[in-house]
Amino acid sequence: MFYKKLFNKQSSIPESIKERMELVKSQAVPDHVAIIMDGNGRWAKSRALPRIAGHHEGMKVVRKISILANNIGIQTLTLFAFSTENWKRPKSEVDYLMKLPAEFLDIYLPELIDNNVKVQVIGEKEKIPSHTLLVVEKAIERTKNNNGLLLNFALNYGSRSEIIMAIKNIVKDIKCGNINERDINEDIFSQYLMTKDLADPDLLIRTSGEIRLSNFMLWQSAYTELWFTDCLWPDFDEGHFLDAIEQYQKRSRRFGGI
Ligand SMILES: CC(C)Oc1ccc(CN(CCC(N)=O)C(=O)c2cnn(Cc3ccccc3)c2-c2ccc3sccc3c2)cc1
């Protein structure tokens, strides 16, 4: 098949990277890595290209990093497309963005399926147009039995509204007697979040030099190692990703203990 030849999982990874991959795989890799993908607009602007060229380039990086994460045995990769221009975006860009998932899945879903990748989404799906949601639901359906990397897209996701929604549902459950106020603890609370079936992220990567969490997984990242890079998302490659994993493996993780 065309994509098999073009995207054969080994051939698309440079030699130098393969050696670093083996070294990383010889130690404990983080189970759950989250990435705030930032910098598409700036990347395009610095090349006098339209912003959507940055998003298009960013999509290719989504594929590259997903395949690498799957190859080194990461369980869950959560991708959050952050952009401060969310509300300032021109309509043409929003329309393009809502078509991007369909384009991404048309091109890469066969390869993701071939790599045993499972696609899921978290966030308020209601605000995603139905044509976009349709292709996403199909991708979720077609990959639901895969047990390789869980590729989790955060779409229209905001951590504070997720927490408020959890509180409202807990109050509802107390009122109708499903749970008792004194039973509430961190584990019970976590079950009311959109990430209830996911482990907390072990490592959070953010590109483009911004050093902020931007309302992303605030509860879940209580003990998450944070790794920031000035690199803009479209320029982010396997080397940068392995830099973050290698640094994570060097840091001794303390979970608040000594
Ligand atoms: C299963 C998966 C393929 O489907 C979806 C994935 C996301 C969304 C939500 N979405 C697009 C619509 C919106 N909310 O603007 C974003 O989060 C958003 C905002 N900017 N960019 C550009 C960008 C592209 C690449 C990297 C960063 C930003 C994206 C974005 C994010 C990741 C990927 S991967 C294929 C397309 C795409 C588009 C809906 C469905």
Short mmCIF file of N, CA and C in Angstrom, two decimals, residues 5-162:
data_model
loop_
_atom_site.label_atom_id
_atom_site.label_comp_id
_atom_site.label_asym_id
_atom_site.label_seq_id
_atom_site.Cartn_x
_atom_site.Cartn_y
_atom_site.Cartn_z
N LYS A 5 4.54 1.96 2.17
CA LYS A 5 5.90 2.19 1.64
C LYS A 5 6.40 3.52 2.17
N LEU A 6 5.51 4.54 2.05
CA LEU A 6 5.92 5.91 2.37
C LEU A 6 6.17 6.06 3.86
N PHE A 7 5.26 5.46 4.67
CA PHE A 7 5.37 5.74 6.12
C PHE A 7 5.86 4.54 6.89
N ASN A 8 6.60 3.62 6.24
CA ASN A 8 7.03 2.44 6.99
C ASN A 8 7.65 2.90 8.31
N LYS A 9 7.18 2.32 9.46
CA LYS A 9 7.51 2.93 10.73
C LYS A 9 9.02 3.08 10.96
N GLN A 10 9.81 2.13 10.39
CA GLN A 10 11.25 2.26 10.69
C GLN A 10 11.90 3.29 9.75
N SER A 11 11.58 3.21 8.44
CA SER A 11 12.34 4.04 7.48
C SER A 11 12.18 5.53 7.79
N SER A 12 11.02 5.94 8.38
CA SER A 12 10.82 7.39 8.51
C SER A 12 11.59 7.93 9.71
N ILE A 13 12.31 7.06 10.49
CA ILE A 13 13.03 7.56 11.66
C ILE A 13 14.54 7.58 11.37
N PRO A 14 15.18 8.78 11.50
CA PRO A 14 16.63 8.88 11.19
C PRO A 14 17.46 7.95 12.07
N GLU A 15 18.62 7.49 11.58
CA GLU A 15 19.52 6.57 12.29
C GLU A 15 19.86 7.07 13.70
N SER A 16 20.32 8.33 13.80
CA SER A 16 20.79 8.87 15.11
C SER A 16 19.67 8.78 16.13
N ILE A 17 18.47 9.00 15.65
CA ILE A 17 17.31 8.97 16.56
C ILE A 17 17.08 7.55 17.04
N LYS A 18 17.28 6.57 16.14
CA LYS A 18 17.03 5.17 16.51
C LYS A 18 17.91 4.76 17.69
N GLU A 19 19.17 5.20 17.69
CA GLU A 19 20.07 4.84 18.79
C GLU A 19 19.56 5.43 20.11
N ARG A 20 19.15 6.70 20.05
CA ARG A 20 18.65 7.35 21.28
C ARG A 20 17.36 6.68 21.74
N MET A 21 16.57 6.20 20.78
CA MET A 21 15.31 5.52 21.12
C MET A 21 15.61 4.27 21.93
N GLU A 22 16.61 3.49 21.45
CA GLU A 22 16.95 2.24 22.16
C GLU A 22 17.40 2.55 23.59
N LEU A 23 18.16 3.62 23.74
CA LEU A 23 18.68 3.99 25.08
C LEU A 23 17.49 4.39 25.97
N VAL A 24 16.59 5.18 25.43
CA VAL A 24 15.41 5.62 26.20
C VAL A 24 14.56 4.41 26.59
N LYS A 25 14.42 3.46 25.65
CA LYS A 25 13.57 2.28 25.92
C LYS A 25 14.20 1.37 26.98
N SER A 26 15.53 1.55 27.21
CA SER A 26 16.19 0.66 28.20
C SER A 26 15.87 1.11 29.63
N GLN A 27 15.26 2.30 29.77
CA GLN A 27 14.85 2.78 31.11
C GLN A 27 13.33 3.02 31.12
N ALA A 28 12.79 3.33 32.30
CA ALA A 28 11.34 3.53 32.40
C ALA A 28 10.94 4.77 31.63
N VAL A 29 10.06 4.57 30.62
CA VAL A 29 9.55 5.74 29.88
C VAL A 29 8.29 6.23 30.60
N PRO A 30 7.97 7.50 30.53
CA PRO A 30 6.76 8.02 31.17
C PRO A 30 5.52 7.34 30.58
N ASP A 31 4.57 6.95 31.43
CA ASP A 31 3.34 6.29 30.93
C ASP A 31 2.50 7.28 30.13
N HIS A 32 2.37 8.50 30.67
CA HIS A 32 1.47 9.48 30.05
C HIS A 32 2.24 10.78 29.81
N VAL A 33 2.37 11.16 28.55
CA VAL A 33 3.02 12.43 28.18
C VAL A 33 1.94 13.35 27.60
N ALA A 34 1.90 14.58 28.08
CA ALA A 34 0.96 15.58 27.52
C ALA A 34 1.78 16.67 26.85
N ILE A 35 1.26 17.17 25.72
CA ILE A 35 1.99 18.22 25.00
C ILE A 35 1.04 19.39 24.71
N ILE A 36 1.44 20.59 25.11
CA ILE A 36 0.73 21.81 24.70
C ILE A 36 1.43 22.28 23.43
N MET A 37 0.76 22.06 22.29
CA MET A 37 1.38 22.32 20.98
C MET A 37 1.18 23.77 20.63
N ASP A 38 2.19 24.58 20.74
CA ASP A 38 2.04 26.03 20.59
C ASP A 38 3.11 26.52 19.62
N GLY A 39 2.73 27.52 18.80
CA GLY A 39 3.73 28.14 17.94
C GLY A 39 3.48 28.07 16.45
N ASN A 40 2.33 27.46 16.05
CA ASN A 40 2.05 27.34 14.61
C ASN A 40 1.99 28.72 13.94
N GLY A 41 1.29 29.64 14.60
CA GLY A 41 1.08 30.97 14.00
C GLY A 41 2.40 31.71 13.83
N ARG A 42 3.21 31.67 14.88
CA ARG A 42 4.50 32.37 14.87
C ARG A 42 5.42 31.75 13.80
N TRP A 43 5.35 30.42 13.69
CA TRP A 43 6.19 29.73 12.70
C TRP A 43 5.84 30.23 11.30
N ALA A 44 4.54 30.31 11.01
CA ALA A 44 4.09 30.76 9.69
C ALA A 44 4.49 32.22 9.46
N LYS A 45 4.27 33.05 10.49
CA LYS A 45 4.55 34.49 10.35
C LYS A 45 6.05 34.70 10.05
N SER A 46 6.90 33.93 10.71
CA SER A 46 8.36 34.13 10.52
C SER A 46 8.78 33.72 9.11
N ARG A 47 7.89 33.00 8.41
CA ARG A 47 8.21 32.62 7.03
C ARG A 47 7.32 33.35 6.03
N ALA A 48 6.63 34.38 6.54
CA ALA A 48 5.71 35.16 5.68
C ALA A 48 4.70 34.23 4.99
N LEU A 49 4.29 33.16 5.75
CA LEU A 49 3.28 32.24 5.22
C LEU A 49 1.95 32.52 5.93
N PRO A 50 0.84 32.12 5.33
CA PRO A 50 -0.44 32.27 6.04
C PRO A 50 -0.47 31.36 7.28
N ARG A 51 -1.22 31.74 8.32
CA ARG A 51 -1.23 30.99 9.57
C ARG A 51 -1.62 29.53 9.34
N ILE A 52 -2.51 29.31 8.35
CA ILE A 52 -2.97 27.92 8.19
C ILE A 52 -1.81 27.03 7.71
N ALA A 53 -0.77 27.65 7.11
CA ALA A 53 0.40 26.84 6.72
C ALA A 53 1.08 26.29 7.98
N GLY A 54 1.05 27.09 9.05
CA GLY A 54 1.63 26.63 10.32
C GLY A 54 0.85 25.47 10.89
N HIS A 55 -0.49 25.56 10.80
CA HIS A 55 -1.33 24.47 11.31
C HIS A 55 -1.12 23.20 10.48
N HIS A 56 -0.99 23.40 9.17
CA HIS A 56 -0.79 22.24 8.29
C HIS A 56 0.53 21.55 8.62
N GLU A 57 1.57 22.36 8.82
CA GLU A 57 2.89 21.81 9.19
C GLU A 57 2.79 21.14 10.56
N GLY A 58 2.02 21.77 11.45
CA GLY A 58 1.87 21.24 12.82
C GLY A 58 1.21 19.88 12.82
N MET A 59 0.36 19.64 11.84
CA MET A 59 -0.34 18.36 11.75
C MET A 59 0.65 17.22 11.44
N LYS A 60 1.64 17.54 10.59
CA LYS A 60 2.65 16.52 10.23
C LYS A 60 3.47 16.14 11.48
N VAL A 61 3.68 17.14 12.35
CA VAL A 61 4.46 16.89 13.57
C VAL A 61 3.64 16.01 14.53
N VAL A 62 2.30 16.21 14.51
CA VAL A 62 1.42 15.36 15.34
C VAL A 62 1.65 13.90 14.95
N ARG A 63 1.69 13.64 13.65
CA ARG A 63 1.89 12.27 13.18
C ARG A 63 3.26 11.73 13.59
N LYS A 64 4.30 12.54 13.36
CA LYS A 64 5.70 12.11 13.61
C LYS A 64 5.89 11.73 15.08
N ILE A 65 5.39 12.60 15.96
CA ILE A 65 5.58 12.39 17.41
C ILE A 65 4.71 11.24 17.91
N SER A 66 3.52 11.08 17.30
CA SER A 66 2.65 9.96 17.70
C SER A 66 3.33 8.62 17.37
N ILE A 67 3.92 8.52 16.19
CA ILE A 67 4.58 7.27 15.78
C ILE A 67 5.78 6.99 16.69
N LEU A 68 6.54 8.04 17.01
CA LEU A 68 7.72 7.86 17.88
C LEU A 68 7.28 7.44 19.28
N ALA A 69 6.26 8.13 19.82
CA ALA A 69 5.77 7.81 21.18
C ALA A 69 5.32 6.35 21.23
N ASN A 70 4.63 5.92 20.17
CA ASN A 70 4.16 4.53 20.11
C ASN A 70 5.36 3.58 20.08
N ASN A 71 6.39 3.93 19.31
CA ASN A 71 7.56 3.05 19.18
C ASN A 71 8.34 2.91 20.47
N ILE A 72 8.36 3.97 21.31
CA ILE A 72 9.17 3.84 22.54
C ILE A 72 8.33 3.33 23.71
N GLY A 73 7.06 3.01 23.45
CA GLY A 73 6.26 2.35 24.48
C GLY A 73 5.55 3.27 25.45
N ILE A 74 5.34 4.54 25.06
CA ILE A 74 4.53 5.44 25.90
C ILE A 74 3.08 4.97 25.81
N GLN A 75 2.35 4.94 26.95
CA GLN A 75 0.97 4.42 26.95
C GLN A 75 -0.01 5.46 26.40
N THR A 76 0.11 6.70 26.89
CA THR A 76 -0.86 7.74 26.51
C THR A 76 -0.14 9.01 26.12
N LEU A 77 -0.55 9.58 24.99
CA LEU A 77 -0.02 10.87 24.54
C LEU A 77 -1.23 11.79 24.38
N THR A 78 -1.30 12.80 25.27
CA THR A 78 -2.41 13.77 25.18
C THR A 78 -1.92 15.04 24.50
N LEU A 79 -2.62 15.44 23.45
CA LEU A 79 -2.22 16.61 22.65
C LEU A 79 -3.23 17.73 22.82
N PHE A 80 -2.73 18.89 23.22
CA PHE A 80 -3.59 20.06 23.44
C PHE A 80 -3.13 21.15 22.49
N ALA A 81 -4.02 21.53 21.58
CA ALA A 81 -3.66 22.54 20.58
C ALA A 81 -3.96 23.89 21.19
N PHE A 82 -2.93 24.52 21.71
CA PHE A 82 -3.19 25.81 22.36
C PHE A 82 -2.88 26.95 21.41
N SER A 83 -3.72 27.96 21.48
CA SER A 83 -3.34 29.16 20.73
C SER A 83 -4.04 30.35 21.39
N THR A 84 -3.24 31.35 21.73
CA THR A 84 -3.82 32.52 22.42
C THR A 84 -4.82 33.21 21.49
N GLU A 85 -4.63 32.99 20.18
CA GLU A 85 -5.51 33.70 19.23
C GLU A 85 -6.87 33.03 19.12
N ASN A 86 -7.14 32.02 19.97
CA ASN A 86 -8.41 31.29 19.82
C ASN A 86 -9.58 32.19 19.49
N TRP A 87 -9.78 33.20 20.33
CA TRP A 87 -10.99 34.02 20.12
C TRP A 87 -10.75 35.11 19.05
N LYS A 88 -9.50 35.40 18.70
CA LYS A 88 -9.23 36.48 17.72
C LYS A 88 -9.15 35.92 16.30
N ARG A 89 -9.26 34.57 16.16
CA ARG A 89 -9.02 33.97 14.85
C ARG A 89 -10.01 34.46 13.81
N PRO A 90 -9.53 34.75 12.57
CA PRO A 90 -10.48 35.08 11.49
C PRO A 90 -11.31 33.84 11.16
N LYS A 91 -12.52 34.06 10.64
CA LYS A 91 -13.44 32.95 10.35
C LYS A 91 -12.79 31.94 9.41
N SER A 92 -12.02 32.46 8.42
CA SER A 92 -11.42 31.54 7.43
C SER A 92 -10.50 30.54 8.14
N GLU A 93 -9.79 31.02 9.17
CA GLU A 93 -8.87 30.12 9.88
C GLU A 93 -9.64 29.09 10.70
N VAL A 94 -10.72 29.56 11.36
CA VAL A 94 -11.51 28.61 12.16
C VAL A 94 -12.10 27.54 11.25
N ASP A 95 -12.60 27.97 10.08
CA ASP A 95 -13.18 27.00 9.14
C ASP A 95 -12.11 25.98 8.73
N TYR A 96 -10.90 26.48 8.47
CA TYR A 96 -9.81 25.58 8.09
C TYR A 96 -9.52 24.59 9.21
N LEU A 97 -9.44 25.14 10.44
CA LEU A 97 -9.10 24.29 11.59
C LEU A 97 -10.12 23.18 11.78
N MET A 98 -11.38 23.51 11.53
CA MET A 98 -12.42 22.50 11.74
C MET A 98 -12.38 21.43 10.64
N LYS A 99 -11.69 21.75 9.53
CA LYS A 99 -11.55 20.74 8.47
C LYS A 99 -10.25 19.93 8.67
N LEU A 100 -9.34 20.49 9.48
CA LEU A 100 -8.01 19.87 9.61
C LEU A 100 -8.07 18.44 10.17
N PRO A 101 -8.92 18.20 11.17
CA PRO A 101 -9.00 16.84 11.71
C PRO A 101 -9.38 15.82 10.64
N ALA A 102 -10.32 16.20 9.76
CA ALA A 102 -10.74 15.27 8.69
C ALA A 102 -9.56 15.01 7.77
N GLU A 103 -8.83 16.06 7.43
CA GLU A 103 -7.67 15.89 6.55
C GLU A 103 -6.62 15.01 7.24
N PHE A 104 -6.38 15.29 8.53
CA PHE A 104 -5.37 14.53 9.28
C PHE A 104 -5.73 13.04 9.27
N LEU A 105 -7.01 12.76 9.55
CA LEU A 105 -7.41 11.35 9.65
C LEU A 105 -7.45 10.68 8.29
N ASP A 106 -7.85 11.43 7.26
CA ASP A 106 -7.85 10.85 5.90
C ASP A 106 -6.46 10.36 5.54
N ILE A 107 -5.46 11.20 5.87
CA ILE A 107 -4.09 10.86 5.46
C ILE A 107 -3.47 9.84 6.41
N TYR A 108 -3.65 10.04 7.73
CA TYR A 108 -2.84 9.28 8.68
C TYR A 108 -3.58 8.17 9.43
N LEU A 109 -4.91 8.13 9.39
CA LEU A 109 -5.59 7.11 10.20
C LEU A 109 -5.16 5.69 9.81
N PRO A 110 -5.05 5.37 8.49
CA PRO A 110 -4.61 4.01 8.14
C PRO A 110 -3.27 3.66 8.79
N GLU A 111 -2.35 4.63 8.79
CA GLU A 111 -1.03 4.38 9.39
C GLU A 111 -1.15 4.22 10.90
N LEU A 112 -2.00 5.02 11.53
CA LEU A 112 -2.17 4.92 12.99
C LEU A 112 -2.76 3.55 13.33
N ILE A 113 -3.72 3.09 12.50
CA ILE A 113 -4.34 1.77 12.72
C ILE A 113 -3.28 0.69 12.54
N ASP A 114 -2.43 0.88 11.51
CA ASP A 114 -1.37 -0.07 11.21
C ASP A 114 -0.36 -0.14 12.37
N ASN A 115 -0.25 0.96 13.12
CA ASN A 115 0.68 1.01 14.26
C ASN A 115 -0.02 0.70 15.58
N ASN A 116 -1.26 0.20 15.50
CA ASN A 116 -2.00 -0.24 16.70
C ASN A 116 -2.31 0.92 17.66
N VAL A 117 -2.42 2.15 17.09
CA VAL A 117 -2.69 3.34 17.90
C VAL A 117 -4.21 3.47 18.13
N LYS A 118 -4.59 3.87 19.34
CA LYS A 118 -6.01 4.06 19.68
C LYS A 118 -6.26 5.55 19.81
N VAL A 119 -7.28 6.06 19.09
CA VAL A 119 -7.56 7.51 19.10
C VAL A 119 -8.71 7.79 20.06
N GLN A 120 -8.56 8.80 20.93
CA GLN A 120 -9.65 9.24 21.81
C GLN A 120 -9.61 10.76 21.89
N VAL A 121 -10.70 11.35 22.38
CA VAL A 121 -10.73 12.80 22.56
C VAL A 121 -11.31 13.11 23.93
N ILE A 122 -10.85 14.21 24.55
CA ILE A 122 -11.49 14.73 25.76
C ILE A 122 -11.81 16.19 25.49
N GLY A 123 -12.85 16.69 26.11
CA GLY A 123 -13.21 18.10 25.91
C GLY A 123 -14.70 18.21 25.68
N GLU A 124 -15.13 19.46 25.47
CA GLU A 124 -16.56 19.69 25.25
C GLU A 124 -16.83 19.56 23.76
N LYS A 125 -17.23 18.32 23.38
CA LYS A 125 -17.42 18.03 21.96
C LYS A 125 -18.57 18.86 21.38
N GLU A 126 -19.50 19.30 22.22
CA GLU A 126 -20.69 20.00 21.72
C GLU A 126 -20.28 21.16 20.80
N LYS A 127 -19.17 21.81 21.08
CA LYS A 127 -18.85 23.02 20.31
C LYS A 127 -18.12 22.68 19.00
N ILE A 128 -17.81 21.38 18.79
CA ILE A 128 -17.12 21.01 17.54
C ILE A 128 -18.19 20.79 16.46
N PRO A 129 -18.04 21.34 15.28
CA PRO A 129 -19.06 21.17 14.24
C PRO A 129 -19.30 19.67 13.95
N SER A 130 -20.51 19.36 13.54
CA SER A 130 -20.89 17.95 13.38
C SER A 130 -20.02 17.25 12.32
N HIS A 131 -19.62 17.95 11.25
CA HIS A 131 -18.82 17.28 10.22
C HIS A 131 -17.46 16.86 10.78
N THR A 132 -16.92 17.70 11.68
CA THR A 132 -15.63 17.35 12.30
C THR A 132 -15.83 16.19 13.27
N LEU A 133 -16.92 16.31 14.07
CA LEU A 133 -17.19 15.27 15.08
C LEU A 133 -17.41 13.91 14.41
N LEU A 134 -18.04 13.92 13.24
CA LEU A 134 -18.33 12.67 12.53
C LEU A 134 -17.04 11.91 12.23
N VAL A 135 -16.03 12.60 11.68
CA VAL A 135 -14.78 11.90 11.33
C VAL A 135 -14.05 11.47 12.58
N VAL A 136 -14.17 12.30 13.64
CA VAL A 136 -13.49 11.94 14.89
C VAL A 136 -14.12 10.69 15.49
N GLU A 137 -15.47 10.65 15.52
CA GLU A 137 -16.16 9.48 16.08
C GLU A 137 -15.80 8.22 15.30
N LYS A 138 -15.66 8.38 13.95
CA LYS A 138 -15.32 7.23 13.12
C LYS A 138 -13.92 6.72 13.48
N ALA A 139 -12.99 7.66 13.69
CA ALA A 139 -11.60 7.28 14.04
C ALA A 139 -11.59 6.58 15.39
N ILE A 140 -12.39 7.07 16.34
CA ILE A 140 -12.46 6.46 17.68
C ILE A 140 -13.00 5.03 17.54
N GLU A 141 -14.06 4.90 16.72
CA GLU A 141 -14.69 3.59 16.51
C GLU A 141 -13.69 2.62 15.87
N ARG A 142 -12.98 3.09 14.84
CA ARG A 142 -12.10 2.20 14.07
C ARG A 142 -10.84 1.83 14.84
N THR A 143 -10.52 2.56 15.90
CA THR A 143 -9.27 2.24 16.64
C THR A 143 -9.56 1.75 18.06
N LYS A 144 -10.87 1.53 18.38
CA LYS A 144 -11.21 1.28 19.80
C LYS A 144 -10.61 -0.03 20.32
N ASN A 145 -10.33 -0.99 19.40
CA ASN A 145 -9.77 -2.26 19.90
C ASN A 145 -8.25 -2.29 19.88
N ASN A 146 -7.62 -1.22 19.40
CA ASN A 146 -6.15 -1.18 19.41
C ASN A 146 -5.66 -1.03 20.84
N ASN A 147 -4.51 -1.61 21.11
CA ASN A 147 -3.99 -1.49 22.50
C ASN A 147 -2.55 -0.97 22.52
N GLY A 148 -2.17 -0.24 21.46
CA GLY A 148 -0.85 0.42 21.46
C GLY A 148 -1.01 1.78 22.10
N LEU A 149 -0.34 2.78 21.60
CA LEU A 149 -0.42 4.14 22.15
C LEU A 149 -1.87 4.64 22.14
N LEU A 150 -2.30 5.23 23.28
CA LEU A 150 -3.58 5.94 23.30
C LEU A 150 -3.29 7.38 22.91
N LEU A 151 -3.75 7.77 21.72
CA LEU A 151 -3.53 9.12 21.22
C LEU A 151 -4.77 9.93 21.56
N ASN A 152 -4.63 10.82 22.56
CA ASN A 152 -5.77 11.49 23.17
C ASN A 152 -5.74 12.98 22.81
N PHE A 153 -6.72 13.44 22.02
CA PHE A 153 -6.76 14.86 21.62
C PHE A 153 -7.65 15.64 22.58
N ALA A 154 -7.11 16.70 23.12
CA ALA A 154 -7.93 17.58 23.98
C ALA A 154 -8.52 18.63 23.06
N LEU A 155 -9.84 18.57 22.86
CA LEU A 155 -10.42 19.59 21.98
C LEU A 155 -11.46 20.39 22.76
N ASN A 156 -11.42 21.69 22.62
CA ASN A 156 -12.27 22.57 23.42
C ASN A 156 -12.23 22.14 24.88
N TYR A 157 -11.01 21.95 25.38
CA TYR A 157 -10.83 21.47 26.75
C TYR A 157 -10.38 22.62 27.64
N GLY A 158 -11.01 22.80 28.77
CA GLY A 158 -10.55 23.81 29.74
C GLY A 158 -10.61 23.17 31.12
N SER A 159 -9.51 23.26 31.86
CA SER A 159 -9.41 22.54 33.13
C SER A 159 -10.37 23.08 34.18
N ARG A 160 -10.48 24.39 34.27
CA ARG A 160 -11.36 24.96 35.31
C ARG A 160 -12.82 24.59 35.06
N SER A 161 -13.25 24.61 33.79
CA SER A 161 -14.66 24.25 33.54
C SER A 161 -14.85 22.76 33.78
N GLU A 162 -13.81 21.97 33.53
CA GLU A 162 -13.87 20.52 33.82
C GLU A 162 -14.08 20.32 35.33
#
